[in-house]
Amino acid sequence: MNSKLVSSIEAVARSRLITVPVDALLRDVATLLSDTHISLVVVCETDGRMAGVITKTNVVRCIGHCAGSACTTSAASLMTRDVAFCHPADGLADVLAMMQARGFVHVPVVDQHAIPSGVINARDALRELLTQEQYEESLLRDYVMGIGYQ
């Protein structure tokens, strides 16, 4: 059973975190999302708590239905408010299973006060879990071959 925690990929999750205030304009969010490595922006209240998220899909959908005023729309009017999230102490395999079940590629990491500290990407989580499995497999192979643990 894999015991890796979300905190084991804290550095990469932190590098994926982009936040905007609830009064940010859609054009500002779209500029942030135009970076090919960013697909989710966390929208925060003035006290830093997560209020929602905006994805590239949200922006494309909004622009597809606008009548020219989408660039003056605020982040708060576009964001998804019912956000699936995780905590640093959650099991990485559990978070990945939740992401797969709900069809998510990214999930925000928040603390007990809903302050965002990172964004988990499914690829990063899979890479970390695979690394752990490969290590455990090599330990087992060494043991079975009579080499013992190293």
Tab-separated table of N, CA and C in Angstrom:
chain	number	residue	atom	x	y	z
A	1	MET	N	0.837	-1.182	0.000
A	1	MET	CA	0.000	0.000	0.000
A	1	MET	C	0.879	1.242	0.000
A	2	ASN	N	0.579	2.192	-0.871
A	2	ASN	CA	1.382	3.386	-1.029
A	2	ASN	C	1.048	4.398	0.055
A	3	SER	N	2.077	4.928	0.698
A	3	SER	CA	1.862	5.848	1.813
A	3	SER	C	2.325	7.265	1.503
A	4	LYS	N	2.596	7.569	0.261
A	4	LYS	CA	3.027	8.918	-0.111
A	4	LYS	C	1.907	9.908	0.164
A	5	LEU	N	2.302	11.071	0.691
A	5	LEU	CA	1.346	12.131	0.990
A	5	LEU	C	1.447	13.240	-0.051
A	6	VAL	N	0.421	14.047	-0.105
A	6	VAL	CA	0.415	15.202	-0.995
A	6	VAL	C	1.635	16.079	-0.714
A	7	SER	N	2.015	16.177	0.535
A	7	SER	CA	3.168	17.010	0.901
A	7	SER	C	4.469	16.530	0.258
A	8	SER	N	4.517	15.287	-0.226
A	8	SER	CA	5.739	14.779	-0.854
A	8	SER	C	6.031	15.455	-2.190
A	9	ILE	N	5.033	16.100	-2.786
A	9	ILE	CA	5.262	16.850	-4.020
A	9	ILE	C	4.958	18.335	-3.813
A	10	GLU	N	5.208	18.786	-2.596
A	10	GLU	CA	4.907	20.168	-2.218
A	10	GLU	C	5.599	21.194	-3.120
A	11	ALA	N	6.867	20.982	-3.434
A	11	ALA	CA	7.610	21.964	-4.233
A	11	ALA	C	7.004	22.150	-5.616
A	12	VAL	N	6.690	21.052	-6.292
A	12	VAL	CA	6.109	21.167	-7.627
A	12	VAL	C	4.682	21.701	-7.544
A	13	ALA	N	3.926	21.324	-6.501
A	13	ALA	CA	2.565	21.841	-6.332
A	13	ALA	C	2.601	23.353	-6.097
A	14	ARG	N	3.546	23.800	-5.307
A	14	ARG	CA	3.685	25.234	-5.033
A	14	ARG	C	4.037	25.985	-6.323
A	15	SER	N	4.860	25.375	-7.167
A	15	SER	CA	5.260	26.040	-8.417
A	15	SER	C	4.087	26.196	-9.384
A	16	ARG	N	3.049	25.388	-9.232
A	16	ARG	CA	1.875	25.460	-10.109
A	16	ARG	C	0.788	26.404	-9.582
A	17	LEU	N	0.991	26.955	-8.397
A	17	LEU	CA	-0.035	27.804	-7.776
A	17	LEU	C	0.004	29.217	-8.340
A	18	ILE	N	-1.102	29.638	-8.915
A	18	ILE	CA	-1.307	31.008	-9.371
A	18	ILE	C	-2.625	31.460	-8.746
A	19	THR	N	-2.600	32.602	-8.071
A	19	THR	CA	-3.814	33.120	-7.450
A	19	THR	C	-4.157	34.494	-8.003
A	20	VAL	N	-5.445	34.796	-7.962
A	20	VAL	CA	-5.946	36.124	-8.330
A	20	VAL	C	-7.008	36.512	-7.309
A	21	PRO	N	-7.216	37.810	-7.100
A	21	PRO	CA	-8.298	38.242	-6.212
A	21	PRO	C	-9.656	38.082	-6.898
A	22	VAL	N	-10.718	38.039	-6.121
A	22	VAL	CA	-12.061	37.840	-6.681
A	22	VAL	C	-12.464	38.957	-7.637
A	23	ASP	N	-11.886	40.129	-7.497
A	23	ASP	CA	-12.251	41.241	-8.384
A	23	ASP	C	-11.352	41.343	-9.617
A	24	ALA	N	-10.482	40.353	-9.842
A	24	ALA	CA	-9.636	40.350	-11.041
A	24	ALA	C	-10.514	40.263	-12.275
A	25	LEU	N	-10.059	40.854	-13.365
A	25	LEU	CA	-10.806	40.820	-14.622
A	25	LEU	C	-10.476	39.560	-15.411
A	26	LEU	N	-11.432	39.127	-16.204
A	26	LEU	CA	-11.261	37.928	-17.023
A	26	LEU	C	-10.029	38.034	-17.910
A	27	ARG	N	-9.769	39.195	-18.481
A	27	ARG	CA	-8.599	39.343	-19.370
A	27	ARG	C	-7.306	39.088	-18.609
A	28	ASP	N	-7.256	39.462	-17.320
A	28	ASP	CA	-6.057	39.210	-16.509
A	28	ASP	C	-5.894	37.715	-16.237
A	29	VAL	N	-7.008	37.050	-15.957
A	29	VAL	CA	-6.982	35.602	-15.727
A	29	VAL	C	-6.583	34.887	-17.012
A	30	ALA	N	-7.132	35.320	-18.145
A	30	ALA	CA	-6.812	34.705	-19.441
A	30	ALA	C	-5.329	34.867	-19.757
A	31	THR	N	-4.749	35.994	-19.400
A	31	THR	CA	-3.317	36.207	-19.619
A	31	THR	C	-2.504	35.209	-18.808
A	32	LEU	N	-2.880	34.991	-17.562
A	32	LEU	CA	-2.185	34.007	-16.724
A	32	LEU	C	-2.338	32.599	-17.292
A	33	LEU	N	-3.536	32.272	-17.756
A	33	LEU	CA	-3.803	30.935	-18.286
A	33	LEU	C	-3.182	30.700	-19.661
A	34	SER	N	-2.732	31.755	-20.316
A	34	SER	CA	-2.114	31.581	-21.633
A	34	SER	C	-0.747	30.912	-21.538
A	35	ASP	N	-0.167	30.889	-20.343
A	35	ASP	CA	1.070	30.142	-20.125
A	35	ASP	C	0.725	28.659	-20.285
A	36	THR	N	1.465	27.949	-21.095
A	36	THR	CA	1.132	26.556	-21.384
A	36	THR	C	1.244	25.637	-20.175
A	37	HIS	N	1.924	26.070	-19.123
A	37	HIS	CA	2.092	25.223	-17.949
A	37	HIS	C	1.039	25.482	-16.873
A	38	ILE	N	0.175	26.449	-17.106
A	38	ILE	CA	-0.854	26.800	-16.123
A	38	ILE	C	-2.219	26.499	-16.727
A	39	SER	N	-3.020	25.686	-16.030
A	39	SER	CA	-4.359	25.358	-16.522
A	39	SER	C	-5.444	25.681	-15.513
A	40	LEU	N	-5.032	26.097	-14.309
A	40	LEU	CA	-5.995	26.385	-13.257
A	40	LEU	C	-5.472	27.551	-12.433
A	41	VAL	N	-6.337	28.539	-12.186
A	41	VAL	CA	-6.005	29.686	-11.353
A	41	VAL	C	-6.932	29.649	-10.144
A	42	VAL	N	-6.363	29.831	-8.957
A	42	VAL	CA	-7.155	29.845	-7.726
A	42	VAL	C	-7.574	31.282	-7.437
A	43	VAL	N	-8.863	31.487	-7.248
A	43	VAL	CA	-9.414	32.805	-6.935
A	43	VAL	C	-9.521	32.913	-5.419
A	44	CYS	N	-8.972	34.002	-4.858
A	44	CYS	CA	-8.920	34.152	-3.398
A	44	CYS	C	-9.668	35.384	-2.909
A	45	GLU	N	-10.237	35.229	-1.731
A	45	GLU	CA	-10.856	36.349	-1.024
A	45	GLU	C	-9.748	37.295	-0.560
A	46	THR	N	-10.122	38.448	-0.036
A	46	THR	CA	-9.126	39.421	0.423
A	46	THR	C	-8.291	38.896	1.587
A	47	ASP	N	-8.827	37.944	2.358
A	47	ASP	CA	-8.066	37.374	3.480
A	47	ASP	C	-7.191	36.191	3.058
A	48	GLY	N	-7.155	35.879	1.756
A	48	GLY	CA	-6.309	34.808	1.248
A	48	GLY	C	-6.984	33.458	1.120
A	49	ARG	N	-8.207	33.301	1.646
A	49	ARG	CA	-8.913	32.023	1.532
A	49	ARG	C	-9.373	31.775	0.100
A	50	MET	N	-9.372	30.502	-0.304
A	50	MET	CA	-9.819	30.129	-1.629
A	50	MET	C	-11.323	30.368	-1.755
A	51	ALA	N	-11.709	31.082	-2.807
A	51	ALA	CA	-13.118	31.330	-3.079
A	51	ALA	C	-13.612	30.459	-4.227
A	52	GLY	N	-12.699	30.063	-5.102
A	52	GLY	CA	-13.067	29.253	-6.257
A	52	GLY	C	-11.864	29.059	-7.159
A	53	VAL	N	-12.112	28.484	-8.326
A	53	VAL	CA	-11.054	28.277	-9.322
A	53	VAL	C	-11.594	28.638	-10.702
A	54	ILE	N	-10.657	28.990	-11.585
A	54	ILE	CA	-10.981	29.235	-12.988
A	54	ILE	C	-10.010	28.408	-13.816
A	55	THR	N	-10.553	27.684	-14.778
A	55	THR	CA	-9.732	26.867	-15.670
A	55	THR	C	-9.758	27.473	-17.074
A	56	LYS	N	-8.885	26.967	-17.928
A	56	LYS	CA	-8.894	27.396	-19.325
A	56	LYS	C	-10.253	27.126	-19.953
A	57	THR	N	-10.854	26.003	-19.580
A	57	THR	CA	-12.175	25.648	-20.113
A	57	THR	C	-13.211	26.691	-19.728
A	58	ASN	N	-13.180	27.174	-18.470
A	58	ASN	CA	-14.116	28.221	-18.042
A	58	ASN	C	-13.978	29.468	-18.919
A	59	VAL	N	-12.751	29.859	-19.204
A	59	VAL	CA	-12.498	31.067	-19.999
A	59	VAL	C	-12.989	30.880	-21.427
A	60	VAL	N	-12.669	29.758	-22.030
A	60	VAL	CA	-13.102	29.492	-23.408
A	60	VAL	C	-14.622	29.468	-23.487
A	61	ARG	N	-15.270	28.821	-22.538
A	61	ARG	CA	-16.738	28.750	-22.520
A	61	ARG	C	-17.343	30.152	-22.410
A	62	CYS	N	-16.765	30.987	-21.540
A	62	CYS	CA	-17.277	32.340	-21.348
A	62	CYS	C	-17.118	33.167	-22.616
A	63	ILE	N	-15.965	33.096	-23.238
A	63	ILE	CA	-15.719	33.877	-24.452
A	63	ILE	C	-16.610	33.381	-25.590
A	64	GLY	N	-16.868	32.093	-25.624
A	64	GLY	CA	-17.740	31.530	-26.661
A	64	GLY	C	-19.175	32.002	-26.557
A	65	HIS	N	-19.594	32.460	-25.375
A	65	HIS	CA	-20.974	32.901	-25.174
A	65	HIS	C	-21.097	34.399	-24.960
A	66	CYS	N	-20.007	35.140	-25.045
A	66	CYS	CA	-20.070	36.569	-24.729
A	66	CYS	C	-20.484	37.386	-25.941
A	67	ALA	N	-20.853	38.597	-25.632
A	67	ALA	CA	-21.212	39.544	-26.687
A	67	ALA	C	-20.226	40.714	-26.659
A	68	GLY	N	-18.964	40.411	-26.425
A	68	GLY	CA	-17.951	41.454	-26.429
A	68	GLY	C	-17.627	42.042	-25.072
A	69	SER	N	-18.348	41.664	-24.036
A	69	SER	CA	-18.104	42.247	-22.718
A	69	SER	C	-17.359	41.301	-21.781
A	70	ALA	N	-16.917	40.163	-22.277
A	70	ALA	CA	-16.283	39.159	-21.418
A	70	ALA	C	-15.015	39.670	-20.759
A	71	CYS	N	-14.292	40.552	-21.405
A	71	CYS	CA	-13.033	41.035	-20.834
A	71	CYS	C	-13.244	41.893	-19.606
A	72	THR	N	-14.446	42.406	-19.405
A	72	THR	CA	-14.715	43.208	-18.207
A	72	THR	C	-15.426	42.394	-17.130
A	73	THR	N	-15.625	41.114	-17.385
A	73	THR	CA	-16.233	40.223	-16.405
A	73	THR	C	-15.227	39.967	-15.283
A	74	SER	N	-15.705	39.896	-14.054
A	74	SER	CA	-14.804	39.633	-12.928
A	74	SER	C	-14.593	38.135	-12.737
A	75	ALA	N	-13.492	37.808	-12.079
A	75	ALA	CA	-13.177	36.408	-11.787
A	75	ALA	C	-14.291	35.769	-10.970
A	76	ALA	N	-14.866	36.525	-10.045
A	76	ALA	CA	-15.913	35.989	-9.169
A	76	ALA	C	-17.130	35.525	-9.950
A	77	SER	N	-17.446	36.180	-11.048
A	77	SER	CA	-18.635	35.790	-11.814
A	77	SER	C	-18.398	34.562	-12.688
A	78	LEU	N	-17.147	34.228	-12.926
A	78	LEU	CA	-16.811	33.122	-13.804
A	78	LEU	C	-16.334	31.871	-13.067
A	79	MET	N	-15.831	32.045	-11.855
A	79	MET	CA	-15.172	30.935	-11.147
A	79	MET	C	-16.130	29.822	-10.751
A	80	THR	N	-15.572	28.636	-10.607
A	80	THR	CA	-16.285	27.502	-10.042
A	80	THR	C	-16.161	27.629	-8.529
A	81	ARG	N	-17.284	27.647	-7.841
A	81	ARG	CA	-17.267	27.860	-6.388
A	81	ARG	C	-17.189	26.561	-5.591
A	82	ASP	N	-17.796	25.519	-6.095
A	82	ASP	CA	-17.784	24.225	-5.409
A	82	ASP	C	-16.539	23.469	-5.867
A	83	VAL	N	-15.443	23.690	-5.164
A	83	VAL	CA	-14.139	23.210	-5.601
A	83	VAL	C	-13.738	21.951	-4.840
A	84	ALA	N	-13.299	20.935	-5.579
A	84	ALA	CA	-12.682	19.762	-4.962
A	84	ALA	C	-11.243	20.157	-4.648
A	85	PHE	N	-10.791	19.847	-3.452
A	85	PHE	CA	-9.452	20.224	-3.023
A	85	PHE	C	-8.872	19.124	-2.167
A	86	CYS	N	-7.604	19.274	-1.792
A	86	CYS	CA	-6.964	18.319	-0.896
A	86	CYS	C	-6.101	19.076	0.098
A	87	HIS	N	-5.602	18.338	1.084
A	87	HIS	CA	-4.732	18.886	2.119
A	87	HIS	C	-3.361	18.223	2.012
A	88	PRO	N	-2.315	18.881	2.505
A	88	PRO	CA	-0.973	18.292	2.430
A	88	PRO	C	-0.855	16.916	3.084
A	89	ALA	N	-1.661	16.628	4.100
A	89	ALA	CA	-1.579	15.350	4.808
A	89	ALA	C	-2.426	14.247	4.167
A	90	ASP	N	-3.118	14.544	3.068
A	90	ASP	CA	-3.913	13.529	2.378
A	90	ASP	C	-2.995	12.573	1.623
A	91	GLY	N	-3.443	11.347	1.467
A	91	GLY	CA	-2.693	10.357	0.705
A	91	GLY	C	-2.707	10.703	-0.777
A	92	LEU	N	-1.557	10.671	-1.394
A	92	LEU	CA	-1.441	11.014	-2.805
A	92	LEU	C	-2.255	10.065	-3.682
A	93	ALA	N	-2.256	8.784	-3.358
A	93	ALA	CA	-3.044	7.808	-4.127
A	93	ALA	C	-4.541	8.095	-4.004
A	94	ASP	N	-4.992	8.504	-2.818
A	94	ASP	CA	-6.406	8.833	-2.615
A	94	ASP	C	-6.808	10.061	-3.426
A	95	VAL	N	-5.949	11.063	-3.432
A	95	VAL	CA	-6.233	12.284	-4.194
A	95	VAL	C	-6.267	11.968	-5.683
A	96	LEU	N	-5.336	11.164	-6.137
A	96	LEU	CA	-5.305	10.781	-7.545
A	96	LEU	C	-6.562	9.990	-7.928
A	97	ALA	N	-7.015	9.119	-7.056
A	97	ALA	CA	-8.244	8.357	-7.317
A	97	ALA	C	-9.452	9.295	-7.404
A	98	MET	N	-9.505	10.287	-6.528
A	98	MET	CA	-10.594	11.270	-6.566
A	98	MET	C	-10.543	12.069	-7.862
A	99	MET	N	-9.336	12.458	-8.268
A	99	MET	CA	-9.180	13.213	-9.507
A	99	MET	C	-9.655	12.389	-10.700
A	100	GLN	N	-9.295	11.114	-10.726
A	100	GLN	CA	-9.704	10.243	-11.817
A	100	GLN	C	-11.223	10.058	-11.835
A	101	ALA	N	-11.804	9.841	-10.665
A	101	ALA	CA	-13.248	9.624	-10.578
A	101	ALA	C	-14.036	10.853	-11.036
A	102	ARG	N	-13.507	12.037	-10.769
A	102	ARG	CA	-14.219	13.270	-11.105
A	102	ARG	C	-13.742	13.907	-12.410
A	103	GLY	N	-12.742	13.291	-13.046
A	103	GLY	CA	-12.273	13.796	-14.323
A	103	GLY	C	-11.420	15.052	-14.232
A	104	PHE	N	-10.699	15.233	-13.121
A	104	PHE	CA	-9.865	16.420	-12.936
A	104	PHE	C	-8.415	16.139	-13.295
A	105	VAL	N	-7.749	17.146	-13.784
A	105	VAL	CA	-6.320	17.075	-14.051
A	105	VAL	C	-5.567	17.846	-12.968
A	106	HIS	N	-6.220	18.865	-12.390
A	106	HIS	CA	-5.616	19.707	-11.362
A	106	HIS	C	-6.542	19.818	-10.161
A	107	VAL	N	-5.944	19.857	-8.965
A	107	VAL	CA	-6.702	20.050	-7.725
A	107	VAL	C	-5.893	20.961	-6.809
A	108	PRO	N	-6.531	21.997	-6.255
A	108	PRO	CA	-5.809	22.876	-5.324
A	108	PRO	C	-5.499	22.161	-4.007
A	109	VAL	N	-4.378	22.539	-3.410
A	109	VAL	CA	-3.988	22.076	-2.083
A	109	VAL	C	-4.219	23.252	-1.144
A	110	VAL	N	-4.989	23.028	-0.075
A	110	VAL	CA	-5.274	24.105	0.875
A	110	VAL	C	-4.959	23.649	2.296
A	111	ASP	N	-4.738	24.632	3.182
A	111	ASP	CA	-4.521	24.299	4.589
A	111	ASP	C	-5.863	24.259	5.314
A	112	GLN	N	-5.833	24.119	6.630
A	112	GLN	CA	-7.071	23.988	7.407
A	112	GLN	C	-7.927	25.258	7.386
A	113	HIS	N	-7.357	26.385	6.934
A	113	HIS	CA	-8.099	27.643	6.857
A	113	HIS	C	-8.500	27.986	5.423
A	114	ALA	N	-8.354	27.028	4.520
A	114	ALA	CA	-8.685	27.181	3.096
A	114	ALA	C	-7.739	28.134	2.378
A	115	ILE	N	-6.535	28.312	2.902
A	115	ILE	CA	-5.512	29.123	2.245
A	115	ILE	C	-4.764	28.205	1.268
A	116	PRO	N	-4.751	28.541	-0.027
A	116	PRO	CA	-4.075	27.667	-0.998
A	116	PRO	C	-2.555	27.673	-0.830
A	117	SER	N	-1.967	26.474	-0.978
A	117	SER	CA	-0.510	26.353	-0.890
A	117	SER	C	0.076	25.704	-2.142
A	118	GLY	N	-0.787	25.227	-3.051
A	118	GLY	CA	-0.288	24.609	-4.263
A	118	GLY	C	-1.417	24.085	-5.121
A	119	VAL	N	-1.027	23.506	-6.243
A	119	VAL	CA	-1.971	22.859	-7.161
A	119	VAL	C	-1.348	21.532	-7.572
A	120	ILE	N	-2.071	20.447	-7.331
A	120	ILE	CA	-1.623	19.109	-7.721
A	120	ILE	C	-2.004	18.870	-9.174
A	121	ASN	N	-1.065	18.374	-9.933
A	121	ASN	CA	-1.292	17.955	-11.309
A	121	ASN	C	-1.260	16.429	-11.309
A	122	ALA	N	-2.186	15.806	-12.002
A	122	ALA	CA	-2.262	14.336	-12.013
A	122	ALA	C	-0.964	13.705	-12.501
A	123	ARG	N	-0.328	14.294	-13.478
A	123	ARG	CA	0.926	13.743	-14.002
A	123	ARG	C	2.014	13.740	-12.927
A	124	ASP	N	2.103	14.819	-12.154
A	124	ASP	CA	3.100	14.893	-11.083
A	124	ASP	C	2.822	13.841	-10.011
A	125	ALA	N	1.548	13.669	-9.674
A	125	ALA	CA	1.174	12.679	-8.662
A	125	ALA	C	1.504	11.268	-9.137
A	126	LEU	N	1.184	10.973	-10.386
A	126	LEU	CA	1.495	9.651	-10.948
A	126	LEU	C	2.997	9.398	-10.970
A	127	ARG	N	3.752	10.403	-11.352
A	127	ARG	CA	5.212	10.260	-11.404
A	127	ARG	C	5.768	9.933	-10.019
A	128	GLU	N	5.289	10.613	-8.997
A	128	GLU	CA	5.767	10.374	-7.635
A	128	GLU	C	5.383	8.974	-7.149
A	129	LEU	N	4.163	8.556	-7.417
A	129	LEU	CA	3.728	7.219	-6.999
A	129	LEU	C	4.488	6.129	-7.745
A	130	LEU	N	4.760	6.336	-9.019
A	130	LEU	CA	5.518	5.366	-9.800
A	130	LEU	C	6.942	5.232	-9.270
A	131	THR	N	7.548	6.341	-8.900
A	131	THR	CA	8.897	6.312	-8.337
A	131	THR	C	8.930	5.472	-7.074
A	132	GLN	N	7.937	5.641	-6.206
A	132	GLN	CA	7.870	4.865	-4.969
A	132	GLN	C	7.705	3.378	-5.268
A	133	GLU	N	6.833	3.045	-6.229
A	133	GLU	CA	6.605	1.641	-6.581
A	133	GLU	C	7.865	1.003	-7.144
A	134	GLN	N	8.588	1.719	-7.968
A	134	GLN	CA	9.830	1.186	-8.539
A	134	GLN	C	10.865	0.929	-7.455
A	135	TYR	N	10.941	1.796	-6.468
A	135	TYR	CA	11.878	1.615	-5.368
A	135	TYR	C	11.510	0.371	-4.561
A	136	GLU	N	10.220	0.227	-4.229
A	136	GLU	CA	9.773	-0.933	-3.464
A	136	GLU	C	9.996	-2.228	-4.242
A	137	GLU	N	9.799	-2.183	-5.561
A	137	GLU	CA	10.036	-3.366	-6.390
A	137	GLU	C	11.509	-3.764	-6.358
A	138	SER	N	12.408	-2.795	-6.405
A	138	SER	CA	13.838	-3.121	-6.378
A	138	SER	C	14.245	-3.699	-5.025
A	139	LEU	N	13.645	-3.203	-3.937
A	139	LEU	CA	13.924	-3.772	-2.613
A	139	LEU	C	13.478	-5.233	-2.546
A	140	LEU	N	12.293	-5.506	-3.056
A	140	LEU	CA	11.765	-6.865	-3.039
A	140	LEU	C	12.605	-7.790	-3.910
A	141	ARG	N	13.014	-7.331	-5.073
A	141	ARG	CA	13.848	-8.130	-5.968
A	141	ARG	C	15.182	-8.464	-5.293
A	142	ASP	N	15.809	-7.482	-4.651
A	142	ASP	CA	17.070	-7.717	-3.945
A	142	ASP	C	16.896	-8.736	-2.828
A	143	TYR	N	15.798	-8.649	-2.117
A	143	TYR	CA	15.543	-9.574	-1.013
A	143	TYR	C	15.363	-11.004	-1.532
A	144	VAL	N	14.547	-11.130	-2.596
A	144	VAL	CA	14.275	-12.452	-3.166
A	144	VAL	C	15.541	-13.070	-3.773
A	145	MET	N	16.391	-12.265	-4.362
A	145	MET	CA	17.612	-12.752	-4.985
A	145	MET	C	18.708	-13.046	-3.965
A	146	GLY	N	18.422	-12.793	-2.712
A	146	GLY	CA	19.397	-13.098	-1.660
A	146	GLY	C	20.414	-12.013	-1.417
A	147	ILE	N	20.224	-10.868	-2.042
A	147	ILE	CA	21.157	-9.757	-1.837
A	147	ILE	C	20.873	-9.081	-0.516
A	148	GLY	N	19.616	-9.093	-0.114
A	148	GLY	CA	19.217	-8.426	1.125
A	148	GLY	C	18.891	-6.969	0.860
A	149	TYR	N	18.473	-6.295	1.874
A	149	TYR	CA	18.147	-4.862	1.749
A	149	TYR	C	19.413	-4.046	1.733
A	150	GLN	N	19.420	-3.034	0.907
A	150	GLN	CA	20.602	-2.173	0.807
A	150	GLN	C	20.275	-0.775	1.217
